[in-house]
Structures are given as C-alpha cells and as structure tokens.
Amino acid sequence: MTHDAIAVIDFGGQYAHLIATKVRRLRVLAEIRQPDDPTEAFQAYKGIIISGSPSLSSFGEDSAYNKAIYDLPVPILGLCFGHQEIAKHYGGTVTHGGREWGPADLHVVVDSPLFKGLARTERVWMSHFDSVTSVGPEFREVGFTTLGGSEAAHRYAAIGSDTLRRYGVQFHPEVDDTVHGSEMIANFVFDICGCQASWTMERYVEERIEQVRQQVGGRSVFLLASGGVDSTVAARLLGLAIGADRLHLLHVDNGLMRKHESQEVLETFRAFGLDRNLHFVDASDDFLTALAGAVEPEAKRTVIGNTFIEVFEREARRLGIEGHLLGQGTIYPDTIETGGTRRADTIKTHHNRVPVIERMIAEGRVVEPLADLYKVEVRELGEKLGIPHGLVWRHPFPGPGLGVRLLCSSGVPSRDGFEAIEPRVAELAAGFFKDVPGINRCVWNLGRHAPSRVRPLPATVTRDRLDLLREADHLVMAGLRRHGIYDDIWQCPTAMLPLEVDGCGREFIVVRPIHSERAMTATPARLPEALLGELREQVLRLPGVSGLALDITTKPPGTIEWE
Ligand code: XMP
C-alpha cells in the first residue's frame, strides 16, 4: 500500500462511513472492511477501528466475525459496539440496559494517549443500549460519562490497555456532536498507530491519473455524463489522463431533467475541451413512452432504469463505441453498499451495478476513477481540477430525476384525502411525529386559504406535467440563489402531486428544503419570509397549480424524496 492506512470494520448502520470520512479528513487513507474478511486483508493496515452497530453485543449478536484481528500487532480502537466487543474479548462483561441517547460528559480519570491534549471533561455523543460493566485484567477504566447533568456515572465509557494497544469508547467520536471527536481519532491514527498524513488530494490526482493510464493502455473510454458532480469530475480526470481524443462522452436527455439542464451540461464539457467526442441524444420520447401508465414509485424507478440501459446499449451500437472501456463516476459508498455488505441498512441496487455493467466489470472493461472517494472528496477533487464551484457544489439530484418528484395517482384516494395543516414552528411537527403514530410527513400550507377539500386526480408521467414541474423547480432554485442560500441548503426537491384543491387546479407543489450531512438524516431548512412570499406569488400563478406547501418533515420519519 502506497499510503499508511486504517481499516474500518463495518458492523452496519452507516457508522463505518462516518468513521472513514473522519480519518480521511486527517489525510490518512481509511478503507472499509467486512467483519469476516480474512486476516490477510487486514495486514496492510497500521491500525483497525471497529465500528458501532445496530446489533447487541450483550446478546452475542454479530459475534461470528474474524477474531484473529485481535492477534494482529497493530492498534485497535472500538467504538460503541466495537468498544463492547473489545471489552468482552479481553475478559470484560457487557450488560444490556436501557437506551442512552444524546450528549454526555466524558470525565477522563487517567492519562491516555487517546485523549492527549484534551480537557479532563469533554462533551461526547452517546447512542446505545448495551454497556461495558467490567474489564479484563490488562485493561483499565480511562473515563466515565455522566448524562444530561445527572450525577449517575456511566462507568467504563472509555477503556484502554497501553501495552496491548487496544482502546474502546462507548460514545461516538465520529459524529460532530462529540466536540473533540476528530482530535480523539487523530490521537489514535497518528500517535497510537504512527500513521503519516500522506493521502492528499494532490497525491491522489497524480496516482489516479497514472493508474487510469495503465488500465486504459491504448484503448478508448466511453462515459455516460449525466452532468452530476460525479460523472463530471470523472470525465475531467479521464480527460486529463487519456486526452479528449480517446474519451467519448454521451449525455442522454431522459426528459426528466431540470429546465435547460442538458444545454448546461454540454456547455460544461465544451468549456473543458472535451467536445471532440461529445455525443448527445434526446431520448425523452423513449422514456415517456415507457413510463406511460406507470403510477407506483418503484414501477417508475424500474422503467426508468431499464430504459436507460436500452438507450445506452442502442447508442453505444449506433456510435460504434460498444467495444470501448466503460467509464463510470461510481463513488466509494456505491461500491461498498452493492459490493455485498449484508449490513448496510438501506441497500438499493445502484444503477452503476446492474447486470450488464457487472458483466463488463468482470471482463475488466469498466474504469471507475472515483471508486475510492466519498462525495465530499469528489467535490474537493472537482475544485482542485478547476470545475466551477457552482457545479461542484450542486445539490444532489436523484438518478431517476424529476421522475421521482412527479407524483402520480390512479385518482382513487387511498386514505381520507390530504389534510393540510399549518404548524407555526418546525418543533411542533417534530412533536407531532412523536405523539401521533402513523404520520410521517408534515407540510405547511403556503396557499392563501386553508384547503378544505382535496381530491387526488388520475395522473401519470407526461411531458406537460414534467414541464410544469420543471418551471416550479426552476423558480425554487432561482429563489435560493437570489437569496444567497443555495450553498447553505443540502438539497431542495420540488415535488408535484396531482391534487385538486377546493375544486380548483390539478397540481399541488411541495418544496422540501433540507439540511443533511449524508442524506441518512435530514432536518427542514428555514427559508426567508421574503422568499416564501415570492414563491407564493410565482408558483401559485403557474397554470394548473392548485396549491403550494413547504415540507417541514425531519428524516426520520419522512424520506427526503416524496417517493
Ligand atoms: P430519500 O428519499 O431516500 O433520499 O430520503 C436520500 C437521498 O437519495 C436520493 N435518492 C435517489 N437517488 N436514485 C438515486 O440515484 C433514486 O432512486 C433515489 N431516491 C432518492 C435523494 O435525492 C436523496 O439525496
């Protein structure tokens, strides 16, 4: 391995990705490993971090992992579940207790390299059911925690053995709510494991370009360029590695793009001098024909995914480039989640891993220059490669595009209809979700009147409906930019629902501005009053619009997209 690196053992619940991201921010490579990977797979690392897990250590859940890691001569740090597993392995006990969740104070009672340079009391973040209740002879209690101002001590919240170089903490240093979590991870990575911070973006670019050149050799590469951050950065890197002559870019307009999006995408590639083999196909008819009559969200996703493959294969044949290597902007979490981890909580078949592409990967015909980067690192790389800030920091846009924001209906109400409610504050919504079971979405009506009768109408994906959604989405995006808040907001889907309100209109618009770190959770973002007023004027004036609402739902319980 060229760089000092840390293995992060993934016991699920997305913790491992957060840990790896935190380590990488220190310019030390961190890679995700599975609990039952063979011992040899761990040998190249200078340290191991065992992640948290939704499983319960006290009941022996998930205990059938490769325990030979404990015999390796490298330091090991366990977080939450990992902490409990380390305690158990070395003769301690773990007991099932009540859930502890939220901020706590860590009181460090003996010196430990893990907390070097930190205060004796540190604010940390807890989320667990099980606790370490005793440690084996080689270990000592390094710190205990107190929760929410209570005097009761949670013993063994930090444990360690300096001789064995094994450490464990019950809390989560990988989440930002642990105020000095990064410093704790840095102490482990640098002081305890002795890593050098060599994994810089400059080095990454040099090494990647060299690797791509070796893999591609004298061949050409064909890349599907959606215009999203990943495929744009991949195109730029491939362009630098093999030159524009051997890089074929295909941009498909699937009819589900935002307003003017395809033109902008093509202009971006031209600006980079990547237009020598820039191909464009307007396949909106193919997609809309295939979508005719589809109503259910998953049915629409499947149709869109399948049509994409058909168009891709047809165009590759037409352009005579089906023999080229296929370039993809696949990023690290996509390769991990579909690479067979049984543990990721939400496993979706990623569009970069459908059977035809799997076959090409097996034949060594796929080049994925970003496959070991997280999104935030792709963005950093994009900036380094001179891609404009506005493009690099674009809000994420789902693969099926507006297809999942254009809600459809058979026209038959499945419940008692849609009840708009007008909470004054987002907290009220949060309380609502807690107290009223079965409710997973809360919207704030921005219309001029409280709707009294709402009726779902039959509707499918049509060009007219998409055009209307495109206009509404465009007004929202332009508003965010005009008020200078586009960059503060993580994502802002605009969804359209076929609803008639009080006998008027046929399409109800819902705007969902959110803050999020990795889309796993989300909190509603506040929009300025002035912008809400402007949107009320502009969106409600669009022909056919029956109403406008602001989605103020947290995730959980509500997903970011409406379907
Ligand atoms: P949810 O709605 O699951 O969204 O809270 C989480 C993130 O994933 C995006 N998303 C998708 N992306 N294909 C994609 O490529 C999809 O089918 C899809 N559905 C949701 C969503 O925009 C958000 O960023």
XYZ file of C-alpha atoms and ligand atoms in Angstrom:
587
model
C 0.000 0.000 0.000
C 1.447 3.389 -1.021
C -0.013 5.204 1.978
C -0.351 4.483 5.680
C -3.929 3.350 6.081
C -6.540 2.420 8.669
C -9.070 -0.412 8.262
C -12.584 0.399 9.455
C -14.603 -2.744 10.167
C -18.183 -2.166 9.106
C -20.722 -3.587 11.521
C -23.564 -1.675 9.860
C -25.735 1.319 10.493
C -23.557 3.612 8.341
C -21.173 4.319 11.253
C -18.210 2.927 9.331
C -18.581 5.521 6.552
C -18.625 8.348 9.062
C -15.505 6.982 10.738
C -13.685 6.539 7.423
C -14.631 10.067 6.363
C -13.265 11.475 9.628
C -9.968 9.579 9.255
C -9.582 10.655 5.631
C -10.061 14.290 6.613
C -6.817 13.849 8.526
C -5.178 12.926 5.198
C -4.813 9.302 6.184
C -6.418 6.702 3.940
C -9.210 4.703 5.614
C -10.829 1.717 3.932
C -13.986 -0.170 4.810
C -13.509 -3.844 5.617
C -16.076 -6.507 6.402
C -16.101 -8.309 9.779
C -15.450 -11.695 8.210
C -12.695 -10.599 5.835
C -9.681 -12.929 6.034
C -6.845 -11.915 8.327
C -4.541 -11.223 5.349
C -6.921 -8.457 4.274
C -6.027 -6.546 7.447
C -2.307 -6.980 7.239
C -1.510 -3.894 5.200
C -3.072 -1.504 7.732
C -1.393 0.418 10.514
C -4.465 0.282 12.719
C -8.035 -1.005 12.919
C -11.209 0.758 14.042
C -14.229 -1.395 14.870
C -17.463 0.480 14.183
C -20.721 0.729 16.059
C -23.622 -1.494 15.050
C -27.378 -1.867 15.328
C -26.614 -5.328 16.803
C -26.460 -6.030 20.535
C -23.129 -7.236 21.849
C -24.712 -8.318 25.166
C -26.809 -10.940 23.343
C -23.871 -12.118 21.258
C -25.344 -10.690 18.056
C -22.885 -10.368 15.191
C -20.250 -12.167 17.224
C -19.152 -14.504 14.412
C -16.526 -12.202 12.926
C -12.861 -12.828 12.310
C -11.454 -12.696 15.861
C -7.920 -13.245 14.558
C -7.747 -9.469 14.141
C -7.050 -9.310 17.873
C -3.806 -11.238 17.282
C -2.522 -8.689 14.788
C 0.323 -6.499 16.056
C -1.493 -3.243 15.231
C -3.513 -0.932 17.499
C -7.282 -1.402 17.602
C -9.916 1.144 18.596
C -13.507 0.067 19.195
C -16.408 2.496 19.057
C -19.710 1.663 20.805
C -20.380 -1.939 19.680
C -16.654 -2.221 18.872
C -15.805 -0.986 22.394
C -18.029 -3.674 23.890
C -16.543 -6.378 21.676
C -13.005 -5.414 22.718
C -14.012 -5.448 26.389
C -15.565 -8.913 26.020
C -12.670 -10.347 24.048
C -10.213 -9.420 26.778
C -12.253 -10.784 29.679
C -14.706 -7.979 30.496
C -18.503 -8.071 30.590
C -21.217 -6.320 28.628
C -24.714 -5.865 30.010
C -27.958 -4.962 28.294
C -29.509 -1.839 29.766
C -31.872 0.962 28.856
C -31.214 3.157 25.867
C -28.880 6.088 26.392
C -29.085 8.695 23.690
C -27.799 12.229 23.438
C -24.993 14.416 24.712
C -22.987 13.313 27.736
C -19.891 14.493 29.602
C -16.848 12.280 29.472
C -14.676 12.512 32.594
C -11.175 11.271 31.898
C -9.726 9.708 35.047
C -6.261 8.516 33.947
C -3.859 9.725 31.273
C -4.368 8.016 27.953
C -2.796 8.698 24.554
C -6.333 8.640 23.149
C -7.235 11.853 24.951
C -3.875 13.599 24.707
C -4.212 17.383 24.552
C -7.890 17.313 25.556
C -9.630 18.550 28.694
C -10.429 16.246 31.605
C -14.118 16.726 30.795
C -15.291 16.508 27.182
C -18.726 16.734 25.575
C -19.447 13.459 23.718
C -22.405 11.844 21.934
C -23.984 8.588 23.136
C -26.363 6.200 21.435
C -26.507 2.669 22.825
C -28.446 0.025 24.747
C -25.527 -2.101 25.987
C -22.747 -1.097 28.364
C -19.378 -2.429 29.446
C -19.726 -3.293 33.139
C -16.271 -4.718 33.860
C -12.917 -5.027 32.110
C -10.299 -7.779 31.974
C -7.019 -7.660 33.934
C -4.986 -5.929 31.248
C -7.450 -3.088 30.844
C -8.279 -0.067 32.940
C -11.100 2.406 33.036
C -9.877 5.555 31.316
C -13.064 7.575 31.716
C -16.714 7.515 32.710
C -19.620 9.627 31.480
C -22.490 11.486 33.038
C -25.586 12.181 31.029
C -27.773 15.286 30.912
C -26.461 16.873 34.139
C -27.206 13.711 36.147
C -24.689 12.719 38.823
C -25.005 8.998 37.999
C -21.813 7.787 36.362
C -21.766 5.510 33.355
C -18.633 3.534 34.176
C -16.156 2.182 31.621
C -17.246 4.646 28.911
C -13.585 4.744 27.851
C -11.226 1.845 28.409
C -7.714 1.040 27.267
C -4.629 -1.089 27.506
C -1.450 0.754 26.535
C 0.522 -2.494 26.478
C -1.884 -4.280 24.148
C -2.622 -1.025 22.294
C -6.351 -1.722 22.446
C -8.808 1.086 23.214
C -12.564 1.423 23.359
C -15.072 4.226 23.816
C -18.787 3.834 24.367
C -19.589 7.144 22.697
C -19.270 8.155 19.029
C -16.205 10.297 18.264
C -17.112 10.071 14.567
C -20.189 12.295 14.909
C -19.814 16.056 15.049
C -21.749 16.244 18.324
C -18.693 14.777 20.049
C -16.996 18.146 20.161
C -13.376 16.909 20.016
C -14.100 13.590 18.297
C -11.727 14.385 15.419
C -8.903 15.074 17.886
C -9.524 11.699 19.558
C -9.427 9.950 16.178
C -6.286 11.917 15.279
C -4.625 10.768 18.510
C -5.375 7.164 17.590
C -4.316 7.468 13.965
C -1.113 9.490 14.455
C 0.138 8.906 17.996
C -1.037 5.371 18.624
C -0.832 3.894 15.091
C 2.004 6.132 13.882
C 0.408 6.992 10.530
C 1.817 9.698 8.252
C -0.653 12.157 6.708
C 0.310 11.463 3.100
C -3.089 10.910 1.500
C -3.510 14.391 -0.002
C -5.645 15.362 -2.992
C -2.524 16.361 -4.948
C -1.060 12.899 -4.490
C -4.442 11.335 -5.263
C -4.663 13.132 -8.612
C -1.141 12.078 -9.627
C -1.638 8.463 -8.588
C -5.084 8.153 -10.117
C -4.002 9.594 -13.458
C -1.160 7.097 -13.560
C -3.464 4.183 -12.655
C -6.037 5.179 -15.284
C -3.310 5.387 -17.934
C -2.113 1.912 -17.035
C -5.604 0.413 -17.015
C -6.721 2.028 -20.266
C -3.486 1.497 -22.184
C -4.040 2.380 -25.834
C -7.813 1.921 -25.721
C -10.655 4.479 -25.616
C -13.215 5.163 -22.899
C -16.931 5.791 -23.207
C -18.519 7.693 -20.292
C -22.155 8.430 -19.593
C -22.136 12.041 -18.482
C -25.315 12.969 -16.654
C -23.972 16.381 -15.654
C -23.956 15.443 -11.976
C -20.876 16.105 -9.885
C -19.550 12.542 -10.026
C -19.688 11.991 -13.769
C -18.353 15.495 -14.454
C -15.349 15.039 -12.159
C -14.776 11.547 -13.618
C -14.852 12.994 -17.155
C -12.384 15.713 -16.236
C -9.983 13.244 -14.618
C -10.260 10.810 -17.530
C -9.705 13.705 -19.934
C -6.506 14.630 -18.110
C -5.364 11.008 -18.047
C -6.039 9.881 -21.623
C -6.812 13.089 -23.540
C -10.003 14.239 -25.274
C -9.349 12.184 -28.420
C -9.867 8.894 -26.664
C -12.691 9.977 -24.365
C -16.236 9.623 -25.684
C -18.932 11.318 -23.620
C -22.612 10.547 -24.030
C -25.230 12.755 -22.466
C -28.766 11.373 -22.529
C -31.721 13.697 -22.053
C -34.229 11.342 -20.457
C -36.923 14.028 -20.363
C -36.702 14.030 -16.565
C -34.007 16.679 -16.304
C -34.329 20.167 -14.882
C -35.007 23.221 -17.032
C -32.149 23.918 -19.532
C -30.088 21.214 -17.843
C -28.909 19.340 -20.927
C -27.672 22.510 -22.637
C -25.751 23.471 -19.499
C -24.179 20.036 -19.230
C -22.993 20.135 -22.828
C -21.590 23.640 -22.356
C -19.623 22.500 -19.307
C -17.915 19.736 -21.279
C -17.187 22.081 -24.161
C -15.558 24.506 -21.722
C -13.167 21.730 -20.687
C -12.229 20.980 -24.272
C -13.933 17.593 -24.005
C -16.157 18.172 -27.030
C -14.189 16.225 -29.599
C -16.296 13.147 -28.964
C -19.253 14.655 -27.149
C -22.460 12.841 -28.064
C -25.969 13.890 -27.170
C -29.217 12.024 -27.524
C -32.688 13.320 -26.775
C -34.335 10.125 -25.559
C -37.231 11.817 -23.798
C -39.722 10.092 -26.120
C -38.321 6.673 -25.202
C -38.639 7.397 -21.500
C -42.074 8.994 -21.656
C -43.418 6.185 -23.820
C -42.031 3.604 -21.433
C -43.469 5.469 -18.459
C -46.956 5.789 -19.945
C -49.456 4.466 -17.427
C -46.940 3.860 -14.628
C -48.144 5.171 -11.274
C -46.302 3.392 -8.460
C -42.907 4.850 -7.442
C -40.959 1.613 -7.665
C -42.548 0.754 -11.019
C -41.422 4.141 -12.331
C -37.891 3.658 -10.996
C -37.670 0.247 -12.679
C -38.953 1.581 -16.012
C -36.507 4.481 -15.906
C -33.572 2.200 -15.021
C -34.398 -0.335 -17.753
C -34.977 2.321 -20.398
C -31.644 3.820 -19.529
C -29.853 0.558 -20.215
C -31.733 0.123 -23.515
C -30.859 3.637 -24.666
C -27.272 3.231 -23.549
C -26.827 -0.048 -25.460
C -28.557 1.293 -28.561
C -26.478 4.477 -28.626
C -23.236 2.608 -27.999
C -24.020 0.433 -31.051
C -25.033 3.442 -33.137
C -21.843 5.286 -32.308
C -19.778 2.141 -32.802
C -18.177 2.512 -29.404
C -19.500 -0.584 -27.688
C -16.027 -2.084 -27.719
C -14.557 0.764 -25.667
C -13.977 0.642 -21.938
C -16.921 1.973 -19.998
C -16.114 4.901 -17.702
C -18.311 5.462 -14.660
C -18.418 8.065 -11.913
C -19.132 5.422 -9.256
C -18.093 6.604 -5.792
C -16.961 4.650 -2.732
C -20.267 4.166 -0.860
C -21.850 2.749 -4.035
C -19.158 0.129 -4.379
C -19.388 -0.766 -0.695
C -23.147 -0.984 -0.497
C -23.569 -3.077 -3.570
C -20.315 -4.940 -3.071
C -22.276 -7.303 -0.917
C -22.253 -5.848 2.563
C -25.167 -7.532 4.231
C -25.105 -4.841 6.802
C -25.910 -1.517 5.183
C -29.355 -0.592 6.420
C -30.648 0.602 3.107
C -29.361 -1.417 0.225
C -30.537 -0.181 -3.152
C -29.338 -1.758 -6.336
C -27.246 1.033 -7.651
C -27.613 1.918 -11.312
C -23.827 1.535 -11.729
C -24.126 -2.104 -10.705
C -26.907 -3.512 -12.886
C -26.226 -6.920 -14.554
C -24.925 -5.642 -17.897
C -22.400 -3.463 -16.069
C -21.478 -6.222 -13.608
C -20.674 -8.369 -16.648
C -18.410 -5.672 -18.074
C -16.679 -5.232 -14.711
C -15.976 -8.975 -14.617
C -14.430 -8.656 -18.089
C -12.215 -5.787 -16.885
C -13.967 -3.329 -19.199
C -15.028 -0.697 -16.659
C -12.898 2.181 -15.424
C -14.071 3.992 -12.291
C -11.582 6.696 -11.341
C -13.570 7.874 -8.283
C -14.399 4.443 -6.859
C -12.468 5.040 -3.657
C -13.725 8.544 -2.860
C -16.591 9.798 -0.761
C -18.824 12.531 -2.171
C -17.191 15.292 -0.172
C -13.807 14.139 -1.514
C -15.130 14.076 -5.087
C -16.129 17.705 -4.590
C -12.724 18.609 -3.218
C -11.142 16.882 -6.198
C -13.510 18.697 -8.571
C -12.403 22.054 -7.195
C -8.759 21.006 -7.493
C -9.384 20.133 -11.165
C -10.864 23.566 -11.850
C -14.527 22.612 -12.137
C -16.646 25.684 -11.290
C -17.811 25.990 -7.682
C -21.478 26.143 -8.702
C -21.232 22.760 -10.419
C -19.106 21.081 -7.782
C -21.498 22.103 -5.010
C -24.718 21.370 -6.890
C -27.405 19.815 -4.758
C -27.623 16.039 -5.233
C -30.156 15.057 -7.873
C -31.624 11.541 -7.885
C -30.782 9.239 -10.806
C -34.444 8.972 -11.913
C -34.559 12.793 -11.878
C -37.914 14.521 -11.809
C -39.444 11.076 -12.325
C -39.493 10.619 -8.536
C -40.684 14.152 -7.874
C -43.652 13.966 -10.199
C -46.120 12.023 -8.141
C -48.747 10.002 -9.986
C -52.108 8.669 -8.950
C -54.882 6.379 -10.083
C -57.253 9.078 -8.817
C -58.654 6.852 -6.107
C -57.998 8.217 -2.628
C -56.157 5.630 -0.560
C -56.936 7.402 2.693
C -59.370 10.092 3.691
C -57.674 12.587 1.462
C -54.919 15.047 2.079
C -55.142 17.226 5.100
C -53.053 20.313 5.068
C -52.027 21.571 8.439
C -50.425 24.829 9.377
C -47.954 24.418 12.185
C -46.224 27.612 13.145
C -42.934 26.031 14.017
C -40.971 23.014 12.895
C -40.766 21.815 16.521
C -44.488 21.375 16.512
C -44.069 18.995 13.601
C -41.351 17.098 15.469
C -43.664 16.706 18.466
C -46.454 15.664 16.160
C -44.432 12.762 14.735
C -43.615 11.569 18.230
C -47.153 11.785 19.565
C -49.297 10.764 16.607
C -48.421 7.315 15.264
C -48.732 6.685 11.543
C -47.917 10.231 10.420
C -44.678 10.600 8.511
C -44.976 13.908 6.752
C -45.937 17.402 7.760
C -46.391 20.291 5.350
C -47.030 23.967 5.928
C -49.621 25.334 3.578
C -48.331 28.438 1.763
C -51.571 28.961 -0.133
C -53.831 31.895 0.583
C -56.533 29.779 2.244
C -56.542 26.617 4.281
C -57.780 23.943 1.850
C -60.998 22.331 2.916
C -61.475 19.733 0.151
C -58.581 17.984 -1.522
C -59.125 15.405 -4.245
C -56.471 13.172 -5.875
C -56.730 13.111 -9.669
C -55.650 10.343 -12.022
C -52.224 11.245 -13.444
C -49.131 9.622 -14.911
C -45.785 10.893 -16.178
C -46.424 13.152 -19.163
C -44.408 15.850 -20.875
C -46.904 18.565 -19.880
C -46.734 17.632 -16.231
C -42.936 17.455 -16.362
C -42.780 20.902 -17.980
C -44.894 22.350 -15.191
C -42.729 20.717 -12.529
C -39.616 21.991 -14.328
C -40.979 25.552 -14.130
C -41.808 25.260 -10.433
C -38.406 23.692 -9.678
C -36.686 26.427 -11.669
C -38.457 29.152 -9.651
C -37.419 27.482 -6.398
C -33.771 27.045 -7.447
C -33.575 30.613 -8.768
C -35.078 31.847 -5.474
C -32.473 30.004 -3.395
C -29.689 31.524 -5.498
C -31.213 35.029 -5.460
C -31.354 34.954 -1.661
C -27.785 33.618 -1.442
C -28.802 30.464 0.422
C -28.290 27.787 -2.242
C -24.967 26.683 -0.705
C -26.381 26.562 2.839
C -29.031 24.065 1.844
C -28.067 20.449 1.193
C -30.914 19.588 -1.145
C -34.266 21.060 -2.067
C -36.540 18.735 -4.016
C -39.684 20.227 -5.505
C -42.398 17.590 -5.836
C -45.671 17.791 -7.717
C -48.811 15.942 -6.613
C -51.940 15.508 -8.753
C -54.380 17.123 -6.342
C -57.336 19.362 -6.917
C -57.936 21.799 -4.058
C -61.433 23.147 -3.378
C -62.441 22.388 -6.949
C -59.516 24.326 -8.476
C -56.280 23.413 -10.212
C -54.804 19.968 -10.718
C -51.245 20.039 -9.417
C -50.101 20.720 -5.872
C -46.472 21.820 -5.432
C -44.421 20.898 -2.381
C -40.989 22.370 -1.689
C -38.647 20.434 0.611
C -35.511 22.381 1.644
C -33.319 20.343 3.959
C -30.027 20.302 5.827
C -28.257 16.980 5.882
C -24.788 15.518 6.131
C -25.051 12.336 4.117
C -28.767 12.028 3.334
C -29.153 9.494 6.120
C -30.953 12.038 8.275
C -32.356 15.451 7.418
C -33.778 18.493 9.136
C -36.007 21.033 7.398
C -34.170 24.218 6.358
C -35.865 27.547 7.003
C -36.460 29.766 4.002
C -36.575 33.563 4.446
C -40.058 35.059 4.712
C -39.376 37.194 1.643
C -38.557 34.127 -0.466
C -41.682 32.317 0.742
C -43.708 35.365 -0.305
C -42.091 35.416 -3.754
C -42.658 31.710 -4.266
C -46.272 32.097 -3.239
C -46.671 34.765 -5.938
C -44.745 32.984 -8.661
C -45.654 29.324 -8.173
C -49.341 29.780 -7.455
C -49.571 31.771 -10.685
C -48.376 28.861 -12.834
C -51.287 27.491 -14.868
C -52.934 24.472 -13.273
C -51.256 24.793 -9.871
C -53.766 24.142 -7.098
C -51.621 24.925 -4.099
C -48.176 25.291 -2.612
C -46.757 23.903 0.605
C -43.459 23.771 2.419
C -42.434 20.332 3.668
C -41.158 20.670 7.253
C -40.622 16.969 7.922
C -37.466 15.655 9.542
C -35.894 12.402 8.296
C -36.742 10.177 10.026
C -39.689 9.794 9.815
C -40.027 11.163 6.242
C -37.648 10.327 3.393
C -36.107 13.255 1.542
C -37.890 12.486 -1.710
C -41.637 12.053 -1.706
C -41.429 8.642 -3.347
P -34.553 9.505 0.446
O -35.744 9.952 -0.337
O -34.355 8.018 0.443
O -33.296 10.111 -0.324
O -34.515 10.103 1.840
C -31.966 10.072 0.128
C -31.101 10.637 -0.984
O -31.116 9.745 -2.112
C -31.624 10.407 -3.267
N -32.487 9.445 -3.961
C -32.141 8.763 -5.063
N -31.013 8.791 -5.794
N -31.909 7.141 -7.235
C -30.907 7.967 -6.876
O -29.871 7.993 -7.566
C -33.086 7.070 -6.579
O -33.989 6.309 -6.926
C -33.192 7.924 -5.425
N -34.169 8.110 -4.497
C -33.712 9.050 -3.623
C -32.387 11.618 -2.748
O -32.448 12.651 -3.726
C -31.580 11.984 -1.518
O -30.447 12.756 -1.844
